[in-house]
Short mmCIF file of C-alpha atoms in Angstrom, two decimals:
data_model
loop_
_atom_site.label_atom_id
_atom_site.label_comp_id
_atom_site.label_asym_id
_atom_site.label_seq_id
_atom_site.Cartn_x
_atom_site.Cartn_y
_atom_site.Cartn_z
CA UNK A 1 18.49 -48.98 -43.54
CA UNK A 2 17.32 -51.31 -40.80
CA UNK A 3 20.59 -50.84 -38.96
CA UNK A 4 20.15 -47.04 -39.04
CA UNK A 5 16.60 -47.32 -37.69
CA UNK A 6 17.81 -49.62 -34.94
CA UNK A 7 20.56 -47.20 -33.96
CA UNK A 8 18.12 -44.26 -33.94
CA UNK A 9 15.61 -46.21 -31.85
CA UNK A 10 18.36 -47.21 -29.43
CA UNK A 11 19.46 -43.60 -29.05
CA UNK A 12 15.90 -42.48 -28.23
CA UNK A 13 15.56 -45.24 -25.67
CA UNK A 14 18.88 -44.27 -24.12
CA UNK A 15 17.78 -40.62 -23.74
CA UNK A 16 14.45 -41.69 -22.25
CA UNK A 17 16.18 -43.98 -19.76
CA UNK A 18 18.69 -41.25 -18.89
CA UNK A 19 15.85 -38.83 -18.17
CA UNK A 20 14.12 -41.37 -15.94
CA UNK A 21 17.36 -42.04 -14.06
CA UNK A 22 17.95 -38.28 -13.71
CA UNK A 23 14.48 -37.66 -12.26
CA UNK A 24 14.87 -40.57 -9.84
CA UNK A 25 18.26 -39.26 -8.72
CA UNK A 26 16.81 -35.78 -8.17
CA UNK A 27 13.85 -37.24 -6.29
CA UNK A 28 16.14 -39.21 -4.01
CA UNK A 29 17.75 -35.97 -2.77
CA UNK A 30 14.80 -33.59 -2.89
CA UNK A 31 16.13 -30.92 -0.53
CA UNK A 32 19.55 -30.76 -2.16
CA UNK A 33 17.97 -30.63 -5.61
CA UNK A 34 15.51 -27.90 -4.59
CA UNK A 35 18.23 -25.71 -3.12
CA UNK A 36 20.35 -26.09 -6.25
CA UNK A 37 17.42 -25.31 -8.53
CA UNK A 38 16.52 -22.29 -6.38
CA UNK A 39 19.67 -20.44 -7.38
CA UNK A 40 18.81 -20.99 -11.06
CA UNK A 41 15.22 -19.90 -10.45
CA UNK A 42 16.33 -16.69 -8.71
CA UNK A 43 18.80 -15.82 -11.45
CA UNK A 44 16.37 -16.37 -14.33
CA UNK A 45 13.59 -14.52 -12.47
CA UNK A 46 15.86 -11.55 -11.76
CA UNK A 47 16.87 -11.26 -15.42
CA UNK A 48 13.27 -11.32 -16.67
CA UNK A 49 11.95 -8.89 -14.05
CA UNK A 50 14.81 -6.39 -14.41
CA UNK A 51 14.57 -6.35 -18.20
CA UNK A 52 10.80 -5.88 -17.84
CA UNK A 53 11.31 -2.93 -15.50
CA UNK A 54 13.87 -1.40 -17.84
CA UNK A 55 11.57 -1.75 -20.85
CA UNK A 56 8.73 -0.19 -18.88
CA UNK A 57 10.88 2.79 -17.93
CA UNK A 58 11.98 3.32 -21.54
CA UNK A 59 8.43 3.07 -22.86
CA UNK A 60 7.15 5.50 -20.24
CA UNK A 61 9.98 7.94 -20.99
CA UNK A 62 9.32 7.80 -24.74
CA UNK A 63 5.58 8.29 -24.23
CA UNK A 64 6.02 11.25 -21.88
CA UNK A 65 8.73 12.90 -23.94
CA UNK A 66 7.60 11.75 -27.39
CA UNK A 67 6.08 15.08 -28.33
CA UNK A 68 9.38 16.78 -27.46
CA UNK A 69 11.26 14.68 -29.99
CA UNK A 70 10.48 17.27 -32.68
CA UNK A 71 11.39 20.21 -30.42
CA UNK A 72 14.30 22.54 -31.21
CA UNK A 73 15.57 25.45 -29.12
CA UNK A 74 17.50 28.39 -30.58
CA UNK A 75 19.53 30.69 -28.34
CA UNK A 76 22.25 33.29 -28.65
CA UNK A 77 25.87 32.20 -28.62
CA UNK A 78 29.38 33.40 -29.49
CA UNK A 79 31.39 32.53 -32.59
CA UNK A 80 33.84 29.67 -32.06
CA UNK A 81 36.69 30.93 -34.26
CA UNK A 82 38.80 34.10 -34.09
CA UNK A 83 37.00 36.89 -35.86
CA UNK A 84 33.65 35.24 -35.29
CA UNK A 85 30.55 37.20 -34.40
CA UNK A 86 29.96 38.10 -30.77
CA UNK A 87 26.86 37.03 -28.90
CA UNK A 88 23.84 38.65 -30.54
CA UNK A 89 20.22 38.66 -29.52
CA UNK A 90 17.64 37.03 -31.70
CA UNK A 91 14.75 39.27 -32.70
CA UNK A 92 11.28 39.37 -34.21
CA UNK A 93 12.70 39.49 -37.75
CA UNK A 94 14.48 36.18 -37.13
CA UNK A 95 11.22 34.72 -35.85
CA UNK A 96 9.31 35.79 -38.95
CA UNK A 97 12.05 34.55 -41.28
CA UNK A 98 11.97 31.10 -39.69
CA UNK A 99 8.26 30.77 -40.42
CA UNK A 100 9.23 30.19 -44.06
CA UNK A 101 11.16 26.97 -43.24
CA UNK A 102 9.31 24.04 -44.89
CA UNK A 103 10.01 21.59 -42.06
CA UNK A 104 9.01 23.94 -39.24
CA UNK A 105 5.42 23.64 -38.09
CA UNK A 106 5.33 25.90 -35.03
CA UNK A 107 7.36 28.72 -33.52
CA UNK A 108 7.19 30.52 -30.20
CA UNK A 109 9.22 33.52 -28.98
CA UNK A 110 11.10 33.30 -25.69
CA UNK A 111 12.07 36.23 -23.48
CA UNK A 112 13.42 35.35 -20.05
CA UNK A 113 14.77 37.03 -16.95
CA UNK A 114 14.58 36.95 -13.16
CA UNK A 115 11.84 38.65 -11.18
CA UNK A 116 10.42 38.74 -7.69
CA UNK A 117 6.88 37.60 -6.93
CA UNK A 118 4.97 38.92 -3.92
CA UNK A 119 1.75 37.62 -2.42
CA UNK A 120 0.98 39.19 0.93
CA UNK A 121 4.05 38.66 3.09
CA UNK A 122 5.33 35.81 0.95
CA UNK A 123 8.11 36.42 -1.56
CA UNK A 124 9.60 34.17 -4.24
CA UNK A 125 12.33 34.79 -6.82
CA UNK A 126 11.34 33.11 -10.09
CA UNK A 127 12.48 32.86 -13.67
CA UNK A 128 10.07 34.98 -15.70
CA UNK A 129 9.30 33.74 -19.20
CA UNK A 130 7.56 35.85 -21.80
CA UNK A 131 6.12 33.81 -24.65
CA UNK A 132 2.92 33.19 -26.61
CA UNK A 133 0.05 30.72 -26.35
CA UNK A 134 1.99 28.02 -28.25
CA UNK A 135 4.52 27.60 -25.44
CA UNK A 136 2.67 24.65 -23.89
CA UNK A 137 3.02 22.54 -27.04
CA UNK A 138 6.65 23.48 -27.60
CA UNK A 139 7.60 22.64 -24.00
CA UNK A 140 5.21 19.70 -23.58
CA UNK A 141 3.71 21.18 -20.40
CA UNK A 142 0.17 20.96 -19.05
CA UNK A 143 -1.98 23.23 -16.93
CA UNK A 144 -3.19 21.55 -13.73
CA UNK A 145 -5.39 24.37 -12.37
CA UNK A 146 -7.06 27.13 -14.32
CA UNK A 147 -5.90 27.82 -17.88
CA UNK A 148 -3.11 29.25 -20.02
CA UNK A 149 -3.33 32.79 -21.34
CA UNK A 150 -5.02 33.27 -24.73
CA UNK A 151 -4.00 34.88 -28.01
CA UNK A 152 -6.36 37.77 -27.20
CA UNK A 153 -4.57 38.39 -23.90
CA UNK A 154 -1.26 38.20 -25.75
CA UNK A 155 -2.29 40.88 -28.24
CA UNK A 156 -3.84 43.04 -25.49
CA UNK A 157 -0.67 42.90 -23.35
CA UNK A 158 -2.82 41.65 -20.50
CA UNK A 159 -1.24 41.46 -17.06
CA UNK A 160 -1.85 37.75 -16.50
CA UNK A 161 0.57 35.07 -15.33
CA UNK A 162 0.73 31.27 -15.11
CA UNK A 163 2.72 29.93 -12.16
CA UNK A 164 4.75 26.76 -11.81
CA UNK A 165 4.35 24.50 -8.72
CA UNK A 166 7.34 25.79 -6.72
CA UNK A 167 6.13 29.37 -6.98
CA UNK A 168 2.71 28.23 -5.77
CA UNK A 169 4.34 26.32 -2.92
CA UNK A 170 6.13 29.39 -1.55
CA UNK A 171 3.41 31.92 -2.26
CA UNK A 172 0.22 29.91 -1.59
CA UNK A 173 1.39 26.98 0.47
CA UNK A 174 1.03 24.65 -2.50
CA UNK A 175 -2.71 25.28 -2.97
CA UNK A 176 -2.97 25.61 -6.75
CA UNK A 177 -6.75 25.99 -6.72
CA UNK A 178 -6.49 28.95 -4.32
CA UNK A 179 -3.84 30.60 -6.50
CA UNK A 180 -6.06 30.71 -9.60
CA UNK A 181 -7.97 33.99 -9.75
CA UNK A 182 -5.82 35.74 -7.16
CA UNK A 183 -3.42 38.59 -7.78
CA UNK A 184 0.32 38.38 -7.38
CA UNK A 185 2.75 41.27 -7.61
CA UNK A 186 5.50 40.77 -10.17
CA UNK A 187 8.22 43.25 -9.29
CA UNK A 188 5.98 46.31 -8.73
CA UNK A 189 2.88 45.55 -10.81
CA UNK A 190 -0.12 43.36 -10.01
CA UNK A 191 -0.86 40.38 -12.24
CA UNK A 192 -3.82 38.02 -12.25
CA UNK A 193 -2.96 34.34 -11.81
CA UNK A 194 -4.97 32.52 -14.51
CA UNK A 195 -3.39 29.07 -14.21
CA UNK A 196 -0.97 26.73 -12.45
CA UNK A 197 1.27 24.37 -14.41
CA UNK A 198 1.58 20.68 -13.74
CA UNK A 199 4.96 19.75 -12.30
CA UNK A 200 7.75 19.55 -14.86
CA UNK A 201 10.84 18.54 -12.90
CA UNK A 202 13.60 21.16 -12.98
CA UNK A 203 11.32 23.72 -14.69
CA UNK A 204 9.05 24.31 -11.70
CA UNK A 205 10.52 27.65 -10.63
CA UNK A 206 9.04 29.70 -13.48
CA UNK A 207 6.26 32.20 -14.06
CA UNK A 208 4.94 32.44 -17.62
CA UNK A 209 3.25 35.52 -19.08
CA UNK A 210 2.52 36.98 -22.51
CA UNK A 211 5.73 38.19 -24.16
CA UNK A 212 4.05 41.43 -25.11
CA UNK A 213 3.42 42.08 -21.44
CA UNK A 214 6.87 40.94 -20.30
CA UNK A 215 8.62 43.01 -22.95
CA UNK A 216 7.11 46.33 -21.94
CA UNK A 217 5.90 45.92 -18.36
CA UNK A 218 8.55 43.67 -16.78
CA UNK A 219 11.81 43.98 -18.66
CA UNK A 220 11.32 47.64 -19.57
CA UNK A 221 12.01 47.34 -23.28
CA UNK A 222 11.34 50.65 -24.97
CA UNK A 223 9.34 51.23 -28.13
CA UNK A 224 10.84 49.43 -31.09
CA UNK A 225 12.61 46.88 -28.91
CA UNK A 226 12.29 43.45 -30.47
CA UNK A 227 15.05 41.36 -28.86
CA UNK A 228 14.38 37.73 -27.87
CA UNK A 229 16.24 35.46 -25.50
CA UNK A 230 15.47 32.49 -27.70
CA UNK A 231 13.05 30.85 -30.09
CA UNK A 232 11.24 27.57 -29.58
CA UNK A 233 10.73 25.55 -32.76
CA UNK A 234 8.67 22.45 -33.49
CA UNK A 235 9.65 20.40 -36.54
CA UNK A 236 6.94 18.71 -38.61
CA UNK A 237 8.06 15.34 -37.16
CA UNK A 238 10.95 13.77 -35.28
CA UNK A 239 12.29 12.32 -38.54
CA UNK A 240 12.46 15.81 -40.06
CA UNK A 241 14.46 17.36 -37.23
CA UNK A 242 17.81 17.16 -39.10
CA UNK A 243 16.23 18.79 -42.15
CA UNK A 244 14.66 21.49 -39.97
CA UNK A 245 18.02 22.20 -38.32
CA UNK A 246 19.67 22.61 -41.75
CA UNK A 247 16.90 25.02 -42.80
CA UNK A 248 17.27 27.04 -39.59
CA UNK A 249 21.02 27.30 -40.15
CA UNK A 250 20.49 28.50 -43.71
CA UNK A 251 17.92 31.14 -42.69
CA UNK A 252 19.73 32.50 -39.63
CA UNK A 253 23.11 32.51 -41.37
CA UNK A 254 21.55 34.82 -43.94
CA UNK A 255 19.83 36.93 -41.26
CA UNK A 256 23.01 37.33 -39.20
CA UNK A 257 25.44 37.63 -42.13
CA UNK A 258 27.32 34.49 -41.08
CA UNK A 259 29.78 33.27 -43.72
CA UNK A 260 31.02 30.08 -42.08
CA UNK A 261 29.76 27.79 -39.26
CA UNK A 262 32.43 28.86 -36.78
CA UNK A 263 31.18 32.46 -36.87
CA UNK A 264 27.61 31.66 -35.88
CA UNK A 265 26.32 33.88 -33.06
CA UNK A 266 23.46 31.54 -32.21
CA UNK A 267 23.14 27.94 -31.04
CA UNK A 268 20.65 25.22 -31.89
CA UNK A 269 19.73 22.41 -29.51
CA UNK A 270 17.69 19.52 -30.90
CA UNK A 271 15.92 17.82 -28.00
CA UNK A 272 15.79 14.50 -29.83
CA UNK A 273 19.57 14.18 -29.37
CA UNK A 274 19.21 14.57 -25.61
CA UNK A 275 16.36 12.04 -25.62
CA UNK A 276 18.50 9.53 -27.50
CA UNK A 277 21.29 9.99 -24.95
CA UNK A 278 18.81 9.38 -22.12
CA UNK A 279 17.41 6.32 -23.89
CA UNK A 280 20.92 4.89 -24.27
CA UNK A 281 21.57 5.57 -20.59
CA UNK A 282 18.39 3.70 -19.62
CA UNK A 283 19.41 0.79 -21.85
CA UNK A 284 22.88 0.69 -20.29
CA UNK A 285 21.36 0.83 -16.81
CA UNK A 286 19.02 -2.07 -17.66
CA UNK A 287 21.81 -4.28 -18.94
CA UNK A 288 23.99 -3.39 -15.96
CA UNK A 289 21.19 -4.60 -13.69
CA UNK A 290 20.90 -7.75 -15.80
CA UNK A 291 24.63 -8.28 -15.40
CA UNK A 292 24.26 -8.06 -11.63
CA UNK A 293 21.41 -10.58 -11.84
CA UNK A 294 23.69 -12.80 -13.92
CA UNK A 295 25.91 -13.20 -10.87
CA UNK A 296 23.18 -15.29 -9.27
CA UNK A 297 23.12 -17.46 -12.40
CA UNK A 298 26.88 -17.94 -12.02
CA UNK A 299 26.32 -18.96 -8.42
CA UNK A 300 23.66 -21.35 -9.67
CA UNK A 301 26.17 -22.85 -12.11
CA UNK A 302 28.54 -23.51 -9.20
CA UNK A 303 25.69 -25.17 -7.32
CA UNK A 304 24.88 -27.44 -10.27
CA UNK A 305 28.53 -28.38 -10.65
CA UNK A 306 28.80 -29.11 -6.93
CA UNK A 307 25.72 -31.31 -6.77
CA UNK A 308 26.82 -33.26 -9.84
CA UNK A 309 30.24 -33.92 -8.27
CA UNK A 310 28.48 -35.19 -5.16
CA UNK A 311 26.19 -37.32 -7.32
CA UNK A 312 29.15 -38.88 -9.15
CA UNK A 313 30.78 -39.71 -5.82
CA UNK A 314 27.60 -41.28 -4.42
CA UNK A 315 27.03 -43.35 -7.56
CA UNK A 316 30.60 -44.56 -8.08
CA UNK A 317 29.62 -48.19 -7.52
CA UNK A 318 26.77 -47.87 -10.02
CA UNK A 319 29.20 -46.44 -12.57
CA UNK A 320 31.55 -49.39 -11.94
CA UNK A 321 28.77 -51.92 -12.51
CA UNK A 322 27.62 -50.23 -15.73
CA UNK A 323 31.17 -50.17 -17.06
CA UNK A 324 31.74 -53.78 -16.05
CA UNK A 325 28.77 -54.93 -18.14
CA UNK A 326 29.92 -52.97 -21.20
CA UNK A 327 28.77 -49.35 -20.87
CA UNK A 328 30.98 -47.01 -22.88
CA UNK A 329 32.60 -43.84 -21.57
CA UNK A 330 30.39 -41.76 -23.88
CA UNK A 331 27.24 -43.36 -22.42
CA UNK A 332 28.33 -42.57 -18.85
CA UNK A 333 29.21 -39.01 -19.84
CA UNK A 334 25.87 -38.48 -21.63
CA UNK A 335 24.02 -39.81 -18.59
CA UNK A 336 25.42 -37.20 -16.21
CA UNK A 337 25.24 -34.40 -18.76
CA UNK A 338 21.54 -35.15 -19.26
CA UNK A 339 21.05 -35.12 -15.48
CA UNK A 340 22.77 -31.75 -15.03
CA UNK A 341 20.89 -30.23 -17.98
CA UNK A 342 17.59 -31.59 -16.67
CA UNK A 343 18.29 -30.02 -13.28
CA UNK A 344 19.20 -26.64 -14.80
CA UNK A 345 16.31 -26.73 -17.30
CA UNK A 346 13.73 -27.35 -14.61
CA UNK A 347 15.19 -24.47 -12.63
CA UNK A 348 15.07 -22.33 -15.77
CA UNK A 349 11.41 -23.18 -16.37
CA UNK A 350 10.59 -22.32 -12.77
CA UNK A 351 12.44 -19.01 -13.13
CA UNK A 352 10.61 -18.21 -16.37
CA UNK A 353 7.22 -18.90 -14.79
CA UNK A 354 8.05 -16.85 -11.68
CA UNK A 355 9.67 -14.02 -13.64
CA UNK A 356 6.82 -13.67 -16.12
CA UNK A 357 4.29 -13.86 -13.29
CA UNK A 358 6.02 -11.17 -11.23
CA UNK A 359 6.38 -8.92 -14.28
CA UNK A 360 2.67 -9.23 -15.12
CA UNK A 361 1.70 -8.52 -11.51
CA UNK A 362 4.06 -5.52 -11.43
CA UNK A 363 2.48 -4.25 -14.66
CA UNK A 364 -0.80 -3.97 -12.73
CA UNK A 365 0.57 -2.54 -9.49
CA UNK A 366 3.34 -0.15 -10.60
CA UNK A 367 1.02 2.24 -12.50
CA UNK A 368 -1.12 2.53 -9.35
CA UNK A 369 1.68 3.38 -6.92
CA UNK A 370 4.54 4.58 -9.17
CA UNK A 371 2.86 5.97 -12.29
CA UNK A 372 5.96 7.83 -13.51
CA UNK A 373 8.06 4.66 -13.49
CA UNK A 374 6.14 2.98 -16.31
CA UNK A 375 4.44 -0.42 -16.34
CA UNK A 376 6.96 -3.32 -16.65
CA UNK A 377 6.79 -5.24 -19.92
CA UNK A 378 7.55 -8.92 -20.50
CA UNK A 379 10.40 -9.24 -22.99
CA UNK A 380 10.21 -12.46 -25.06
CA UNK A 381 13.88 -12.02 -25.92
CA UNK A 382 14.85 -11.86 -22.24
CA UNK A 383 12.69 -14.91 -21.46
CA UNK A 384 14.27 -17.02 -24.22
CA UNK A 385 17.77 -15.77 -23.41
CA UNK A 386 17.44 -16.50 -19.69
CA UNK A 387 16.09 -20.00 -20.34
CA UNK A 388 18.81 -20.69 -22.91
CA UNK A 389 21.45 -19.59 -20.41
CA UNK A 390 20.03 -22.01 -17.83
CA UNK A 391 20.42 -24.89 -20.33
CA UNK A 392 23.98 -23.79 -21.12
CA UNK A 393 24.69 -23.69 -17.39
CA UNK A 394 23.53 -27.29 -17.11
CA UNK A 395 25.79 -28.36 -19.95
CA UNK A 396 28.87 -26.43 -18.82
CA UNK A 397 28.49 -27.05 -15.07
CA UNK A 398 27.86 -30.75 -15.64
CA UNK A 399 30.75 -31.14 -18.09
CA UNK A 400 33.55 -31.79 -15.61
CA UNK A 401 31.57 -34.10 -13.29
CA UNK A 402 30.39 -36.08 -16.35
CA UNK A 403 33.94 -36.32 -17.68
CA UNK A 404 35.18 -37.41 -14.28
CA UNK A 405 32.52 -40.11 -14.10
CA UNK A 406 33.36 -41.42 -17.58
CA UNK A 407 37.05 -41.76 -16.69
CA UNK A 408 36.51 -43.93 -13.60
CA UNK A 409 38.15 -47.37 -13.88
CA UNK A 410 35.60 -50.17 -13.48
CA UNK A 411 37.64 -52.10 -10.88
CA UNK A 412 38.35 -48.99 -8.77
CA UNK A 413 34.74 -47.97 -9.01
CA UNK A 414 33.47 -51.41 -7.90
CA UNK A 415 35.97 -51.49 -5.05
CA UNK A 416 34.78 -48.05 -3.91
#
């Protein structure tokens, strides 16, 4: 028992002495040590900051698009197998039938086409969308100026329209406030502009109006016409989207007399699938950036290995003396491994401190100047992983120099 305690105490003393020797060796060559540590610091910092930026982008995307996760779009299509149904318009009966689906909470009709908008001498060709007042929720859009049309205006077939930013840009020079309350000619009829939508990316070339108005005043559908270009559906929750899709298939198959899936004359697009694809793309992009940052860690590993080889060369005489008085090869090897790991660990700690600091500062500044990018988030996993990699670098990069030092012959080392 006493022998075991003595061995354990001796091991602790050896590690303590090795650390002291390592710090003295690093202090003796401050510039060389600082430059070597800098590569580790840069690599660890880059990993933490890039992962933080990636997490911020994913969080921002999920927050902005979260309400769309339960969105489903139904459109007309053509049967995929021989003998399948041809493309067939959806209609009001389909819309009413879908209201009975248990996992569907909201529905909105969609009727679309192309029309020309005139305001004075300005002209713009836009995609005209006829829908109802629930379109904003289904499409996750917001009104920036004015308002959206009401249910009363929908039932009254009021000639009102809500413009998207690009239409406002070409017709009103981008002045959304000036557009609200004015009249714009859609094809040959005058419509009152009641609102301007907030920008929505690739859906900024549209003009939205009540479907009742679009059906009879714009697209010229005669009495009894009830065709729809599509139907927007909102499931009760994102988790219930698969169940809602199954219910829609069952209802529309019955409505359209479809006997097998390949004959379906309609298509269903669940937006959550597209969101998952985008989320995977963002994750892949983040880890690609981390991989690029890892190159600097590899360069840092080469720097650690180089400085340890130089250290072994400079301390050859010391190694010879230690071996001559009885130091074992394992003790020499441990000494230089501890030195290389100390060097890499200190660089890793510096990188962690700098990386976390930069991420926290970016979390304050990015929302002010790049609000759509999303505030960067510190990832504990990335911090621990980056620091662990720095320790591994110290062990691996110092392995060969330590082995080389332990194999030196005492007489050759003393003569050197």
